[in-house]
mmCIF file of C-alpha atoms and ligand atoms in Angstrom:
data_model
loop_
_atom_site.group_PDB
_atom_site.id
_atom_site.type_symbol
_atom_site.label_atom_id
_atom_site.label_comp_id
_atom_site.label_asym_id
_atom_site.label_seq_id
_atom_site.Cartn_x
_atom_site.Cartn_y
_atom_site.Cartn_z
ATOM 1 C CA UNK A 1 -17.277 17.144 1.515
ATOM 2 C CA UNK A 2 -16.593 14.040 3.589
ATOM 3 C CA UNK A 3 -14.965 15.050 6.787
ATOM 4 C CA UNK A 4 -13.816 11.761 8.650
ATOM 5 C CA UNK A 5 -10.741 12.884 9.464
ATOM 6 C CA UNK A 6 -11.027 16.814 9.587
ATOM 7 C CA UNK A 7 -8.855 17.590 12.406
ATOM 8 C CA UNK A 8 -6.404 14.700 11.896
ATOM 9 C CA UNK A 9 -2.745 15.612 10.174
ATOM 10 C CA UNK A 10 -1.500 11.929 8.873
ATOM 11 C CA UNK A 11 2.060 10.930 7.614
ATOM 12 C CA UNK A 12 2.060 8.310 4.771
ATOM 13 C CA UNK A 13 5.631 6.362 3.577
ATOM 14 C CA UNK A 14 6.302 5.705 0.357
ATOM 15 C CA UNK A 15 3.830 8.272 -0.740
ATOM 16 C CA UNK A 16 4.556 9.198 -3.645
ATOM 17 C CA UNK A 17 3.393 5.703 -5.864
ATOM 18 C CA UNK A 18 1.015 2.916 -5.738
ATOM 19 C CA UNK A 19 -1.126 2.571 -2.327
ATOM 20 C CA UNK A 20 0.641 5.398 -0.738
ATOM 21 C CA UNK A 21 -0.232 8.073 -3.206
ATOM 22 C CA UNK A 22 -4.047 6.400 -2.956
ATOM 23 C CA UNK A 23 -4.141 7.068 0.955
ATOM 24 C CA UNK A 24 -2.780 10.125 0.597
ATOM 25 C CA UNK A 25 -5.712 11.128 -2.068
ATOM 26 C CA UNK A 26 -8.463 9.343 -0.020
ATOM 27 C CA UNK A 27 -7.436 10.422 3.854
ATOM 28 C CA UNK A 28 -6.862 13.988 2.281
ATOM 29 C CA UNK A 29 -10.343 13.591 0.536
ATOM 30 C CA UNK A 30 -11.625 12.929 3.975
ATOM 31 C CA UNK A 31 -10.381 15.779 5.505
ATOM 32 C CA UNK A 32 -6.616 14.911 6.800
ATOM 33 C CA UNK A 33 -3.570 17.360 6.834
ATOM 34 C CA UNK A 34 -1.141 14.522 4.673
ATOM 35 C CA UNK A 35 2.407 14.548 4.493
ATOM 36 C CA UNK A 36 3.647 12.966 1.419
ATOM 37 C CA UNK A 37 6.838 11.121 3.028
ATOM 38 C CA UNK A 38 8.970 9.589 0.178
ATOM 39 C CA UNK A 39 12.550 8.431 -1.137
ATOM 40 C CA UNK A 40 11.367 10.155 -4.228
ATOM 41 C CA UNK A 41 11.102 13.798 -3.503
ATOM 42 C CA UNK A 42 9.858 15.076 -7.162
ATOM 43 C CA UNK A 43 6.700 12.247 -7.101
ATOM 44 C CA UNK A 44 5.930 13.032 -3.752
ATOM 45 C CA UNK A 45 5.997 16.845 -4.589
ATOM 46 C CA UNK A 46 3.591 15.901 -7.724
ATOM 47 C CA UNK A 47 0.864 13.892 -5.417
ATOM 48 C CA UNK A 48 0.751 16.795 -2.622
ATOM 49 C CA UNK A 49 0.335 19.218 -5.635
ATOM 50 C CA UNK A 50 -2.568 17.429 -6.854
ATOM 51 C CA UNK A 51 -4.249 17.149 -3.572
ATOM 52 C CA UNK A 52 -3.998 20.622 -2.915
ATOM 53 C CA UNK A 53 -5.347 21.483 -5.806
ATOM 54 C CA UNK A 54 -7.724 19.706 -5.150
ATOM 55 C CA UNK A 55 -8.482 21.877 -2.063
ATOM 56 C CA UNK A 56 -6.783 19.370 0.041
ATOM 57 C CA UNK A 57 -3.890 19.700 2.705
ATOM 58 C CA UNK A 58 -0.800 18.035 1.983
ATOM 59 C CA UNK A 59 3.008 18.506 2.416
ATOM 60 C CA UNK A 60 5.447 16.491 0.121
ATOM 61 C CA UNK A 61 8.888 15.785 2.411
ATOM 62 C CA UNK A 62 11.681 13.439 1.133
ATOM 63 C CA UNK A 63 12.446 10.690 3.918
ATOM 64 C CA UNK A 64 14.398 7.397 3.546
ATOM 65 C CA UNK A 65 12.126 5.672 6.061
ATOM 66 C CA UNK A 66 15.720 3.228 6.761
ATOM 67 C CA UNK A 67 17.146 5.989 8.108
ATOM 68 C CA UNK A 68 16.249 7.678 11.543
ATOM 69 C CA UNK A 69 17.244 11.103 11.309
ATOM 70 C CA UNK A 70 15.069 11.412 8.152
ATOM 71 C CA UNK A 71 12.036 10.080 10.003
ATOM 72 C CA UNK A 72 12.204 12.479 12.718
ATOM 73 C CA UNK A 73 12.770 15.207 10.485
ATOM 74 C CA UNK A 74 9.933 14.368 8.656
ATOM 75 C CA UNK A 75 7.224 14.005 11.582
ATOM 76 C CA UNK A 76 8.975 17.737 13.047
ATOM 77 C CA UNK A 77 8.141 18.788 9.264
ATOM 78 C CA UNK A 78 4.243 17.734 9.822
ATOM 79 C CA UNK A 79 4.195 19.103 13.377
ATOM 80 C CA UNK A 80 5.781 22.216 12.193
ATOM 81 C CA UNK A 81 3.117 23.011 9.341
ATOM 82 C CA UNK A 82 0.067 21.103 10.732
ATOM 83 C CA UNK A 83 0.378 21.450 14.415
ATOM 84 C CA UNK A 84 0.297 17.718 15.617
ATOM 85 C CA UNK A 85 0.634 14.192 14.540
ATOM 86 C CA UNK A 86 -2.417 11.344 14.887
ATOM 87 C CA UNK A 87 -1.455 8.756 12.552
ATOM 88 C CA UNK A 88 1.631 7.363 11.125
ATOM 89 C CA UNK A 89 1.401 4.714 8.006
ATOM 90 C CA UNK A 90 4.575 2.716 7.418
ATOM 91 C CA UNK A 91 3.649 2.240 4.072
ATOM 92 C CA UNK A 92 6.965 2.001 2.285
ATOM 93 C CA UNK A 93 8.137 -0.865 1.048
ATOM 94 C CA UNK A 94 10.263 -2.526 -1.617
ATOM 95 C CA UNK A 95 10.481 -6.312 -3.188
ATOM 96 C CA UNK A 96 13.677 -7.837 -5.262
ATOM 97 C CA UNK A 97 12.582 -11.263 -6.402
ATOM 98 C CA UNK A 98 15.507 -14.342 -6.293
ATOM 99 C CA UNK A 99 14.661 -18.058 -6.502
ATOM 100 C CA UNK A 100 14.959 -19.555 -2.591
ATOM 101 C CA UNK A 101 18.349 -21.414 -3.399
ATOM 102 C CA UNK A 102 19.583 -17.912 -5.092
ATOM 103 C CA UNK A 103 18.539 -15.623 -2.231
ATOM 104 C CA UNK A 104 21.568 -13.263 -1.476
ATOM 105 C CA UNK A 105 22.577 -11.253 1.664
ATOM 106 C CA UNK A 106 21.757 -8.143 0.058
ATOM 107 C CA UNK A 107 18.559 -8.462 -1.277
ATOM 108 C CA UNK A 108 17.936 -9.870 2.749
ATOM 109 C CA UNK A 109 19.067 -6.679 3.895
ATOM 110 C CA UNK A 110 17.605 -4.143 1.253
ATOM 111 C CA UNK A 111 14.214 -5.649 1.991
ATOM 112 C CA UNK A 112 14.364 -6.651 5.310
ATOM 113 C CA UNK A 113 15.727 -3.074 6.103
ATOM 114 C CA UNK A 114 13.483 -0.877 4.096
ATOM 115 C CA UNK A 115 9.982 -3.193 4.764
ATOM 116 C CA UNK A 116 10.676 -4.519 8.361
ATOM 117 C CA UNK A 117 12.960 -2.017 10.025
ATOM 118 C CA UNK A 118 11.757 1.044 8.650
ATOM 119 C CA UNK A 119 8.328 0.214 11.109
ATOM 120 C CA UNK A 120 10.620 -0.158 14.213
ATOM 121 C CA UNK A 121 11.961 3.409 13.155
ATOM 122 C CA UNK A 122 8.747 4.415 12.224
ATOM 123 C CA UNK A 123 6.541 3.156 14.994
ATOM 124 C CA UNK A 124 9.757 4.356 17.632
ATOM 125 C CA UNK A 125 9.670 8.345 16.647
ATOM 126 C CA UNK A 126 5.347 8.518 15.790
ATOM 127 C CA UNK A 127 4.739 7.301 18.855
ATOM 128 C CA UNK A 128 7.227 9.575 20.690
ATOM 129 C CA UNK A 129 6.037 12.355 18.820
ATOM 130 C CA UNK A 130 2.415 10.789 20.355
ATOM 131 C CA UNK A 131 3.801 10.557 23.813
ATOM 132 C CA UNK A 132 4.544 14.874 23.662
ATOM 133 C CA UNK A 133 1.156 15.418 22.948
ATOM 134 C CA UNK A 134 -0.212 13.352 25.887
ATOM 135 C CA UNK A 135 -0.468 10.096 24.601
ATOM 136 C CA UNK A 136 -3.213 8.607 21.751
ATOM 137 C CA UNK A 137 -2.297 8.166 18.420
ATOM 138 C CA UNK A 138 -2.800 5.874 15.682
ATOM 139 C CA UNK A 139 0.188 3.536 13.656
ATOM 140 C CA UNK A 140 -0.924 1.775 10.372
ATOM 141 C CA UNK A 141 1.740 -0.523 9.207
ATOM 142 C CA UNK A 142 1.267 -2.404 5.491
ATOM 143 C CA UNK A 143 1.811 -5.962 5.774
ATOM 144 C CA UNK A 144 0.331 -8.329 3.042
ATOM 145 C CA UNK A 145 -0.756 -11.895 2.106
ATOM 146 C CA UNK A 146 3.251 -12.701 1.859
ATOM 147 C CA UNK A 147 3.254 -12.305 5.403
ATOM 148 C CA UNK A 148 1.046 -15.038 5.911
ATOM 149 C CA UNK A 149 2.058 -17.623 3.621
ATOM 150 C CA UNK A 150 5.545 -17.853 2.163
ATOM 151 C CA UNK A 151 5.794 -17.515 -1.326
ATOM 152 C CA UNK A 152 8.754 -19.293 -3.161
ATOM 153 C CA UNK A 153 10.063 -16.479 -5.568
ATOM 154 C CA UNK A 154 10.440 -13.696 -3.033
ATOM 155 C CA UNK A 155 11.094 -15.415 0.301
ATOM 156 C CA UNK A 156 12.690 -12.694 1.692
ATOM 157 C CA UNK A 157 9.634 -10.074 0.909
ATOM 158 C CA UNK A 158 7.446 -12.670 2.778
ATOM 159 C CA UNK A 159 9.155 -12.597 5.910
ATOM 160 C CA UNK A 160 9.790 -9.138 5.807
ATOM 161 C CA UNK A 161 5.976 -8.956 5.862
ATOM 162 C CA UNK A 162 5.764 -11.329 8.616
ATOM 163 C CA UNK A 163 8.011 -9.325 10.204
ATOM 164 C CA UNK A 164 5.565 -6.523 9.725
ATOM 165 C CA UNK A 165 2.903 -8.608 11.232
ATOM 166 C CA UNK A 166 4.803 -9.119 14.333
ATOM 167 C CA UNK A 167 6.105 -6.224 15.146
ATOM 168 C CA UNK A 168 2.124 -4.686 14.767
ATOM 169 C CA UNK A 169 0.860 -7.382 17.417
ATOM 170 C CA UNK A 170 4.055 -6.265 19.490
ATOM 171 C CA UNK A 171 4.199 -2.760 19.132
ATOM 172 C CA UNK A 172 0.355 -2.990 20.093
ATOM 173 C CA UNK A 173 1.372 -4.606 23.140
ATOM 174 C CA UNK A 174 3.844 -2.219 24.130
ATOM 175 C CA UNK A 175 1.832 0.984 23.449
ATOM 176 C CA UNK A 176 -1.789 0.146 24.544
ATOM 177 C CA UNK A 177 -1.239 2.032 27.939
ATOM 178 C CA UNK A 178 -0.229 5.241 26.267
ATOM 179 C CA UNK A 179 -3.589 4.376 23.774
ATOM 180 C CA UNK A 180 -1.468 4.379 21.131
ATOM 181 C CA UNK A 181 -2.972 1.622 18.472
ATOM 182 C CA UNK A 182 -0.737 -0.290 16.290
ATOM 183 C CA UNK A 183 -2.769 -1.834 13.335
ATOM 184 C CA UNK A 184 -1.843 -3.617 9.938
ATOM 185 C CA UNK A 185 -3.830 -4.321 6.517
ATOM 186 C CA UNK A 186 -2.585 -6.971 4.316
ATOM 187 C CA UNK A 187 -3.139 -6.170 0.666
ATOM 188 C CA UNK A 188 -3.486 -9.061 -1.859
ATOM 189 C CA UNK A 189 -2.554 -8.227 -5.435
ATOM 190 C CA UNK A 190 -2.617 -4.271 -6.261
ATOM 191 C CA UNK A 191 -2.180 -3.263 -9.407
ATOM 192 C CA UNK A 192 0.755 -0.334 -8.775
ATOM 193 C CA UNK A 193 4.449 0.070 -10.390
ATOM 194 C CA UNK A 194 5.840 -2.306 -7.578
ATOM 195 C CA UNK A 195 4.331 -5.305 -10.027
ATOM 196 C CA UNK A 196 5.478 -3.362 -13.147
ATOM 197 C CA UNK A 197 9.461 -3.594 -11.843
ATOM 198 C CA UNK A 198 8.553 -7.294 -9.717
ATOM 199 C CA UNK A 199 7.001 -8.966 -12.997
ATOM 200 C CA UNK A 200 9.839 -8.228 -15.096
ATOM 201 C CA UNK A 201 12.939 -9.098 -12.238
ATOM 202 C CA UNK A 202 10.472 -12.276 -12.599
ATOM 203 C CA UNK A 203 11.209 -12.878 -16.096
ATOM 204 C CA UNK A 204 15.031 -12.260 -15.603
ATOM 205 C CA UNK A 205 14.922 -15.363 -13.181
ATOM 206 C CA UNK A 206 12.934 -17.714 -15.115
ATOM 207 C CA UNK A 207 9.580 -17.339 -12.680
ATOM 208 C CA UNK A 208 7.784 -15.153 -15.625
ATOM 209 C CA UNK A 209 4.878 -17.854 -14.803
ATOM 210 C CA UNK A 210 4.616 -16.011 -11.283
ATOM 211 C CA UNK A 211 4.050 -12.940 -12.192
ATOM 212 C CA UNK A 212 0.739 -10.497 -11.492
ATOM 213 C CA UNK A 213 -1.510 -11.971 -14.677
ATOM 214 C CA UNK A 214 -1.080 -15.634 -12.605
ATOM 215 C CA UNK A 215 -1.624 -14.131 -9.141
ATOM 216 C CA UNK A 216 -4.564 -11.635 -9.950
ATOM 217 C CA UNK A 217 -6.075 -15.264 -11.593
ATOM 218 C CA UNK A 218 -6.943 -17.255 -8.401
ATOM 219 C CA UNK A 219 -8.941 -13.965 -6.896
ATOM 220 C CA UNK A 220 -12.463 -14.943 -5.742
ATOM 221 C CA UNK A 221 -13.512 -11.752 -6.384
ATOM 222 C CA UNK A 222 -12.294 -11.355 -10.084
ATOM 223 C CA UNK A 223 -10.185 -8.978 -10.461
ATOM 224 C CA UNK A 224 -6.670 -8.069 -8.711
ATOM 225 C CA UNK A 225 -6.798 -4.467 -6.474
ATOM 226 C CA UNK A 226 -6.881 -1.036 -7.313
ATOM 227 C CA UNK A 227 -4.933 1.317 -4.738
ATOM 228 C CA UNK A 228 -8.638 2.640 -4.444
ATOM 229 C CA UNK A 229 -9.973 -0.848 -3.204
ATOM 230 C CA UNK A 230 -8.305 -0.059 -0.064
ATOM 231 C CA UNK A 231 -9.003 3.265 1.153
ATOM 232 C CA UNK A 232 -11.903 3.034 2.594
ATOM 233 C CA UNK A 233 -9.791 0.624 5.226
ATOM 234 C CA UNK A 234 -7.352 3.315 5.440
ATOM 235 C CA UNK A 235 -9.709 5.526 6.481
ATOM 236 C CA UNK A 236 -11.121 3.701 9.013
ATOM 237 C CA UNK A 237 -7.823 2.807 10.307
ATOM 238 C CA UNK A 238 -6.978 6.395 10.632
ATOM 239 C CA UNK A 239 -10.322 7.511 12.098
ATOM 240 C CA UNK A 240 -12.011 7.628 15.576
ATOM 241 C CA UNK A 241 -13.747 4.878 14.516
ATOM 242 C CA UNK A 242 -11.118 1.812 15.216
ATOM 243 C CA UNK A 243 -10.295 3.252 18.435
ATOM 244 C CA UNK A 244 -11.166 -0.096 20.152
ATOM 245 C CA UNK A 245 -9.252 -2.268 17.680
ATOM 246 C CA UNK A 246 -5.418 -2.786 18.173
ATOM 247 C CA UNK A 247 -3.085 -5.275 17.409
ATOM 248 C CA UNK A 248 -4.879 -6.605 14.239
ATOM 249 C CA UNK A 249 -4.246 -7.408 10.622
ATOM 250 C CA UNK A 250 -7.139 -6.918 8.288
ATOM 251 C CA UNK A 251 -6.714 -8.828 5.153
ATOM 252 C CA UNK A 252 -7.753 -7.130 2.127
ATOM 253 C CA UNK A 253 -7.052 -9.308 -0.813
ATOM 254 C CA UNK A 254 -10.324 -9.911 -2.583
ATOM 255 C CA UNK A 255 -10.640 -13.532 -2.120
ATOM 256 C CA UNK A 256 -7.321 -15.093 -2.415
ATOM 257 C CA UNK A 257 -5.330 -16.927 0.330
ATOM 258 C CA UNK A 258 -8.297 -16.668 3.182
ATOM 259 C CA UNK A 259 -5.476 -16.382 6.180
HETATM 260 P P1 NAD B 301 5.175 1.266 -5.218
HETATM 261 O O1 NAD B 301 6.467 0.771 -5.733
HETATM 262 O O2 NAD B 301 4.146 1.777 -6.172
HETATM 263 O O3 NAD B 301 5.418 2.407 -4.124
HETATM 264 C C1 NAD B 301 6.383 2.241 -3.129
HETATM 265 C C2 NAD B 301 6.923 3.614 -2.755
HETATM 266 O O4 NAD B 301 7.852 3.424 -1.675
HETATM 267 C C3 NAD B 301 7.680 4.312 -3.892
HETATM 268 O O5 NAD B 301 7.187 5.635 -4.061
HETATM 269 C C4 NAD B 301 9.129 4.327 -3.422
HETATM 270 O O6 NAD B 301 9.862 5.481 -3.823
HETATM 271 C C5 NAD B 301 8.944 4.303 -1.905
HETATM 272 N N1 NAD B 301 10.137 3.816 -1.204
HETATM 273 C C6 NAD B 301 10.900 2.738 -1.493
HETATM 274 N N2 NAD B 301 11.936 2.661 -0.638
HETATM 275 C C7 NAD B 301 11.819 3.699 0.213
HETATM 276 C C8 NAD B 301 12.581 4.177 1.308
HETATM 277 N N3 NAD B 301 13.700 3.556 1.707
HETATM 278 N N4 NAD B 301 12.158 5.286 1.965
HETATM 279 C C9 NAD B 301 11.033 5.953 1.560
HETATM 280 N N5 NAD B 301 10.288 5.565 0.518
HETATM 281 C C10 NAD B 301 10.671 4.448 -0.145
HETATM 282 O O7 NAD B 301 4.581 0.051 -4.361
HETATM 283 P P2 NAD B 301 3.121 -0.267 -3.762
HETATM 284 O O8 NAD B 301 2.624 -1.442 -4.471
HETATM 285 O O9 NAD B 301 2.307 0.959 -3.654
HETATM 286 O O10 NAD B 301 3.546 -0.765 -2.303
HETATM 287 C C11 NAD B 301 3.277 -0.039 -1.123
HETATM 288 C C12 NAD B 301 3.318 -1.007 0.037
HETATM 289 O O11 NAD B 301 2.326 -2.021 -0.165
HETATM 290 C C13 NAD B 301 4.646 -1.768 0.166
HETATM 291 O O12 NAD B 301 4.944 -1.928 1.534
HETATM 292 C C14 NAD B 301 4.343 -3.110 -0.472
HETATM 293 O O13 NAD B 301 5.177 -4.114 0.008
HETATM 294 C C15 NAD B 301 2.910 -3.290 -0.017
HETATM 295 N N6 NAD B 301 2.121 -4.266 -0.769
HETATM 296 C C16 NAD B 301 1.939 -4.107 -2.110
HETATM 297 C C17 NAD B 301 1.166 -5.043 -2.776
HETATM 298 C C18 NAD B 301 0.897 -4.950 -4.257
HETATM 299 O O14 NAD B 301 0.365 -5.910 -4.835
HETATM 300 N N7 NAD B 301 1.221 -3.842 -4.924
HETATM 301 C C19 NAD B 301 0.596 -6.134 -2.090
HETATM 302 C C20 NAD B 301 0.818 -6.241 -0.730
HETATM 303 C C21 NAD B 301 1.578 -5.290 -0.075
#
């Protein structure tokens, strides 16, 4: 059995879907302790099921990663059952798409709230929870190729992902001396439930022609992403082995917008 991450116990937003339930199958097929941290309580409970019986170690916990109480609770949860905390992915995320001339105040807030702020909460309590145990520590935040170029029918989701971006190079900045390392990945087009809700909103503005079918077409490599295409990063993001990177975004995205 693969063992990259044997002694590590890893907390995973939005968990319980899409990427998140993918990292939680892959860093718990590499040996993590997982904590299945998600709005949805009953799908989180589900993945953490399967991965134990797998033979894996996992611990479903309902958190709304907006709110900070919740977050705490969950990282005491993983300390309480696994002992210690080394990584912490703010993985969670949402999207509500509105034509730029349409965007409202509270589809801002919903997404900037649940995909920007929820990594200031996040990043805040892991790396105190780091700082008890002496320092060291790993944060993966998910940005993605909307944080690097705007796209017209979901404005707000792209600058909640440059958001993300920022606050990674930040964060790094503020928590190298403690050698806690703040890293990103930015997915490209993944086929999970998020584009099952986001292509039909799409249709019930009139961008239908935006959808997945016309984003997964201008992929170099062919195809859009499985949740599966980016483990392996995860992984590595969560292992020993990107100790000496910090601060960075690694793009993931097939082929696509090359930024
Ligand atoms: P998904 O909808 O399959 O899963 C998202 C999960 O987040 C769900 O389980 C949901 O319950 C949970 N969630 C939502 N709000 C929450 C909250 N307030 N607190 C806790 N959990 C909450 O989506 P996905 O495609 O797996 O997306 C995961 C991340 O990847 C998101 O940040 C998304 O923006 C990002 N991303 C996705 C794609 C893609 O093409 N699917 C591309 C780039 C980036």
């Amino acid at each position: 059995m693969p063992d990259r991450l044997n002694d590590r116990t890893i907390v995973i937003t939005g968990a319980a879907s899409g990427i998140g339930a993918g990292f939680a199958r892959g860093l718990a097929a590499e040996g993590a302790a997982v904590v299945v941290a998600d709005l949805n309580l009953d799908a989180a409970q589900q993945v953490a099921d399967g991965i134990t019986a797998e033979g894996g170690r996992a611990l479903a916990v309902r958190v709304d990663v907006t709110d900070r109480d919740q977050v705490r609770a969950g990282i005491d949860r993983a300390v309480a059952e696994f002992g210690r905390l080394d990584a912490y992915f703010n993985n969670a995320g949402v999207n509500k798409p509105e034509k730029f001339l349409d965007i409202t105040k509270d589809a801002w807030d919903l997404i900037m709230n649940v995909n920007a702020f929820s990594v200031v909460i996040g990043t805040q309590e892991a790396a105190q929870q780091f700082l008890r145990q002496g320092g060291g520590g790993k944060i993966v935040n998910t940005a993605s190729i909307a944080g690097r170029t705007g796209f017209p029918s979901f404005a707000p989701y792209s600058a909640s992902k440059a958001a993300v971006i920022s606050l990674t190079q930040a964060a790094a900045r503020s928590l190298a001396a403690d050698r806690i390392t703040v890293n990103a990945f930015a997915p490209g087009v993944v086929a999970t439930p998020l584009w099952t809700k986001l292509d039909k909103d799409l249709v019930d503005i009139g961008e239908g022609d935006s959808g997945f079918d016309s984003m997964a077409g201008g992929i170099l490599l062919g195809r859009a992403a499985d949740p599966e295409d980016l483990v392996g990063t995860a992984v590595f993001l969560a292992s020993r082995d990107s100790d000496y990177i910090t601060g960075q975004v690694i793009p993931i995205e097939g082929g696509m917008i090359l930024v």
